[in-house]
Short mmCIF file of C-alpha atoms in Angstrom, two decimals:
data_model
loop_
_atom_site.label_atom_id
_atom_site.label_comp_id
_atom_site.label_asym_id
_atom_site.label_seq_id
_atom_site.Cartn_x
_atom_site.Cartn_y
_atom_site.Cartn_z
CA MET A 1 16.34 -1.21 4.21
CA ARG A 2 14.16 -3.98 5.64
CA VAL A 3 11.38 -3.61 3.32
CA LEU A 4 7.57 -4.86 3.85
CA LEU A 5 6.05 -5.69 0.27
CA VAL A 6 2.39 -5.81 0.34
CA HIS A 7 0.73 -7.32 -2.81
CA CYS A 8 -2.93 -7.17 -3.49
CA HIS A 9 -4.34 -8.88 -6.80
CA PRO A 10 -6.62 -11.60 -6.97
CA ARG A 11 -5.19 -13.91 -10.04
CA ARG A 12 -1.90 -14.87 -10.28
CA ASP A 13 -1.48 -14.17 -13.87
CA SER A 14 -2.35 -10.61 -13.86
CA PHE A 15 0.14 -7.60 -15.13
CA ASN A 16 -0.23 -6.72 -11.12
CA ALA A 17 1.52 -10.16 -10.53
CA ALA A 18 4.54 -9.02 -12.97
CA LEU A 19 5.18 -5.81 -11.42
CA ARG A 20 5.01 -7.25 -7.80
CA ASP A 21 7.73 -9.72 -9.66
CA ALA A 22 9.79 -6.30 -10.75
CA ALA A 23 9.86 -5.41 -7.24
CA ALA A 24 12.82 -7.94 -6.63
CA ALA A 25 14.72 -5.17 -7.91
CA LEU A 26 14.62 -4.07 -4.03
CA GLU A 27 16.82 -7.06 -3.32
CA ALA A 28 19.37 -6.71 -6.05
CA ALA A 29 19.74 -3.11 -4.42
CA GLY A 30 20.59 -5.07 -1.28
CA HIS A 31 16.98 -4.18 0.72
CA VAL A 32 15.45 -7.25 2.97
CA ILE A 33 12.11 -8.29 1.66
CA GLU A 34 9.51 -9.44 3.36
CA ARG A 35 6.26 -10.13 1.42
CA LEU A 36 2.84 -10.36 2.28
CA ASP A 37 0.50 -11.40 -0.60
CA LEU A 38 -3.35 -10.71 0.82
CA TYR A 39 -5.20 -12.79 -1.90
CA GLU A 40 -2.49 -15.07 -1.81
CA GLU A 41 -2.90 -15.93 2.19
CA GLY A 42 -7.07 -15.58 1.76
CA PHE A 43 -6.48 -12.30 4.27
CA ASP A 44 -10.04 -11.61 5.59
CA PRO A 45 -10.62 -7.92 5.29
CA ARG A 46 -13.67 -7.83 6.69
CA LEU A 47 -13.89 -5.49 10.10
CA SER A 48 -16.08 -7.78 12.37
CA ALA A 49 -18.77 -6.26 15.17
CA GLY A 50 -16.43 -7.57 18.09
CA GLU A 51 -13.50 -5.85 16.28
CA ARG A 52 -15.14 -2.76 15.92
CA GLY A 53 -16.11 -2.58 19.17
CA ALA A 54 -13.07 -3.53 20.81
CA TYR A 55 -10.86 -0.81 18.10
CA TYR A 56 -9.49 1.53 20.70
CA ASP A 57 -8.98 -0.90 22.79
CA GLU A 58 -4.97 -1.14 22.65
CA ASP A 59 -4.97 -4.28 24.82
CA ALA A 60 -7.58 -6.25 23.46
CA GLY A 61 -6.20 -9.51 21.43
CA ARG A 62 -5.85 -9.65 17.95
CA PRO A 63 -4.64 -13.15 17.20
CA ASP A 64 -4.89 -13.61 13.42
CA LEU A 65 -3.06 -10.37 12.90
CA THR A 66 -0.24 -11.06 14.94
CA GLY A 67 1.68 -12.01 12.03
CA HIS A 68 0.95 -8.60 10.26
CA ILE A 69 1.16 -6.56 12.88
CA ALA A 70 4.76 -7.67 13.31
CA ALA A 71 5.79 -7.11 10.00
CA LEU A 72 4.41 -3.43 10.03
CA ARG A 73 6.64 -2.93 12.87
CA ARG A 74 9.87 -4.56 11.80
CA ALA A 75 9.46 -2.41 8.48
CA GLU A 76 11.56 0.76 7.23
CA ALA A 77 9.79 1.09 4.04
CA LEU A 78 6.53 0.11 2.73
CA VAL A 79 6.20 -0.67 -0.57
CA LEU A 80 2.23 -1.74 -2.14
CA VAL A 81 1.63 -3.16 -5.62
CA TYR A 82 -2.13 -3.05 -6.23
CA PRO A 83 -4.20 -1.81 -8.95
CA THR A 84 -6.58 1.10 -8.75
CA TRP A 85 -10.44 0.34 -8.78
CA TRP A 86 -12.81 3.05 -8.86
CA PHE A 87 -10.89 5.48 -7.84
CA GLY A 88 -8.95 3.69 -4.86
CA PRO A 89 -7.41 0.35 -3.44
CA PRO A 90 -8.95 -3.00 -3.84
CA ALA A 91 -11.27 -3.97 -0.79
CA MET A 92 -8.68 -6.71 0.02
CA LEU A 93 -6.40 -4.15 0.72
CA LYS A 94 -8.46 -1.05 1.83
CA GLY A 95 -9.87 -4.24 4.88
CA TRP A 96 -5.87 -4.57 5.82
CA PHE A 97 -5.76 -0.62 6.60
CA ASP A 98 -8.88 -0.99 8.57
CA ARG A 99 -7.51 -4.42 10.77
CA VAL A 100 -4.17 -4.09 10.81
CA TRP A 101 -3.67 -0.07 11.40
CA LEU A 102 -5.08 0.25 14.48
CA PRO A 103 -4.74 2.40 17.60
CA GLY A 104 -1.94 1.35 19.73
CA VAL A 105 -0.20 -0.04 16.28
CA ALA A 106 0.07 2.81 13.69
CA PHE A 107 -1.04 5.89 15.99
CA ALA A 108 -2.60 6.94 18.98
CA LEU A 109 -4.98 8.88 20.08
CA GLY A 110 -3.79 12.25 21.98
CA GLY A 111 -6.68 14.12 23.20
CA ALA A 112 -9.22 15.86 21.53
CA LYS A 113 -8.52 13.72 18.08
CA VAL A 114 -5.11 14.39 17.70
CA LEU A 115 -3.54 11.12 15.84
CA GLN A 116 0.01 10.76 17.03
CA PRO A 117 2.18 8.45 14.86
CA ARG A 118 3.51 5.12 15.70
CA LEU A 119 4.92 3.73 13.00
CA THR A 120 7.84 6.08 12.96
CA ASN A 121 10.34 3.07 11.96
CA ILE A 122 8.62 3.66 8.28
CA ARG A 123 10.81 5.78 6.58
CA ARG A 124 9.53 5.51 2.99
CA ILE A 125 6.63 4.06 1.21
CA ALA A 126 6.17 3.51 -2.20
CA VAL A 127 2.90 2.73 -4.27
CA VAL A 128 3.14 0.78 -7.46
CA THR A 129 -0.11 0.93 -9.18
CA THR A 130 -2.31 0.81 -12.48
CA TYR A 131 -5.19 2.92 -13.31
CA GLY A 132 -7.94 1.94 -16.29
CA SER A 133 -8.70 5.92 -16.42
CA PRO A 134 -6.76 8.57 -18.30
CA ARG A 135 -4.48 10.56 -16.66
CA TRP A 136 -6.69 13.99 -17.02
CA LEU A 137 -9.86 11.86 -15.52
CA LEU A 138 -7.58 11.25 -12.01
CA TRP A 139 -6.80 15.16 -12.26
CA LEU A 140 -10.31 16.03 -12.32
CA VAL A 141 -11.29 13.78 -9.99
CA GLY A 142 -8.38 14.77 -7.37
CA TRP A 143 -6.48 11.26 -6.96
CA PRO A 144 -8.12 10.02 -4.47
CA ASP A 145 -5.81 7.45 -3.40
CA TRP A 146 -2.78 9.42 -3.80
CA ARG A 147 -4.77 11.69 -1.20
CA MET A 148 -5.41 8.60 1.15
CA PHE A 149 -1.68 7.96 1.47
CA ARG A 150 -0.44 11.60 1.19
CA PHE A 151 -3.12 12.58 4.14
CA GLY A 152 -3.85 9.24 5.72
CA ILE A 153 -0.96 6.61 5.81
CA ARG A 154 2.00 8.84 5.68
CA PRO A 155 1.62 11.13 8.38
CA LEU A 156 1.27 7.61 10.54
CA CYS A 157 5.05 7.08 9.71
CA ALA A 158 8.37 8.79 10.42
CA PRO A 159 8.61 12.45 9.98
CA ARG A 160 9.52 13.48 6.28
CA CYS A 161 8.46 9.74 5.43
CA ARG A 162 9.13 9.85 1.82
CA LEU A 163 5.93 9.05 -0.81
CA ASP A 164 6.94 7.63 -3.85
CA TRP A 165 4.04 7.44 -6.37
CA ILE A 166 4.94 4.59 -9.47
CA ALA A 167 1.82 4.54 -11.41
CA LEU A 168 0.61 3.43 -14.92
CA THR A 169 -2.45 5.57 -16.29
CA GLY A 170 -4.71 4.57 -19.09
CA MET A 171 -4.15 0.69 -18.21
CA ASP A 172 -7.10 -0.46 -20.05
CA GLY A 173 -5.72 0.72 -23.43
CA ALA A 174 -2.24 -0.30 -22.47
CA THR A 175 -0.13 -2.04 -25.34
CA GLN A 176 2.43 -4.72 -24.46
CA PRO A 177 5.43 -2.10 -25.02
CA MET A 178 3.71 0.28 -22.74
CA ARG A 179 3.68 -2.66 -20.43
CA ALA A 180 6.94 -3.49 -20.56
CA ARG A 181 8.37 0.00 -20.50
CA PHE A 182 6.28 0.57 -17.10
CA ILE A 183 7.68 -2.57 -15.59
CA GLU A 184 11.42 -1.15 -16.49
CA ARG A 185 10.21 2.07 -14.65
CA VAL A 186 9.31 0.13 -11.39
CA CYS A 187 12.91 -1.81 -11.53
CA ARG A 188 14.56 1.73 -12.22
CA ARG A 189 12.88 3.33 -9.08
CA LEU A 190 12.90 0.59 -6.61
CA SER A 191 16.72 -0.22 -7.82
CA ALA A 192 17.21 3.26 -6.68
CA PHE A 193 14.72 3.23 -3.51
#
């Protein structure tokens, strides 16, 4: 498959960067990877007043987003690697969804608030993320980022698009062996992608 790998973390020396590198297991399994590193490229997550005003205009020009939109349309699978902060993705990644997953790109409005998926080329999504919080707290608050993907992002893709959630909870107290085991788990899961 053609996989769009989106990485979102501000530090090059982070554990998250090691997780991004572990995603090379996809290439070893024969997939073609196209990479987007939002911080590395300096992606601007801010939705301007002009963009918001033209949000529903599918013919509006968005020259700074052309590459991102084209990559999304080429992808058969999407792999997102990011840390979960405050029960959600970093603002940079949330801004990528706000600015790139637009009407005419990710969906079309078909009548009274009915969304029609436009990214039916994407048949699989994998999220690789870390949480500082323990698992019990995530259950208590209802896994808000998982819900965003399950009920917001996934329905804009192919029917029966598979969502794989690969998460390390309790990251703030994770030891080096725990981190190494998680990297092995990421490699194993993505090798079987």
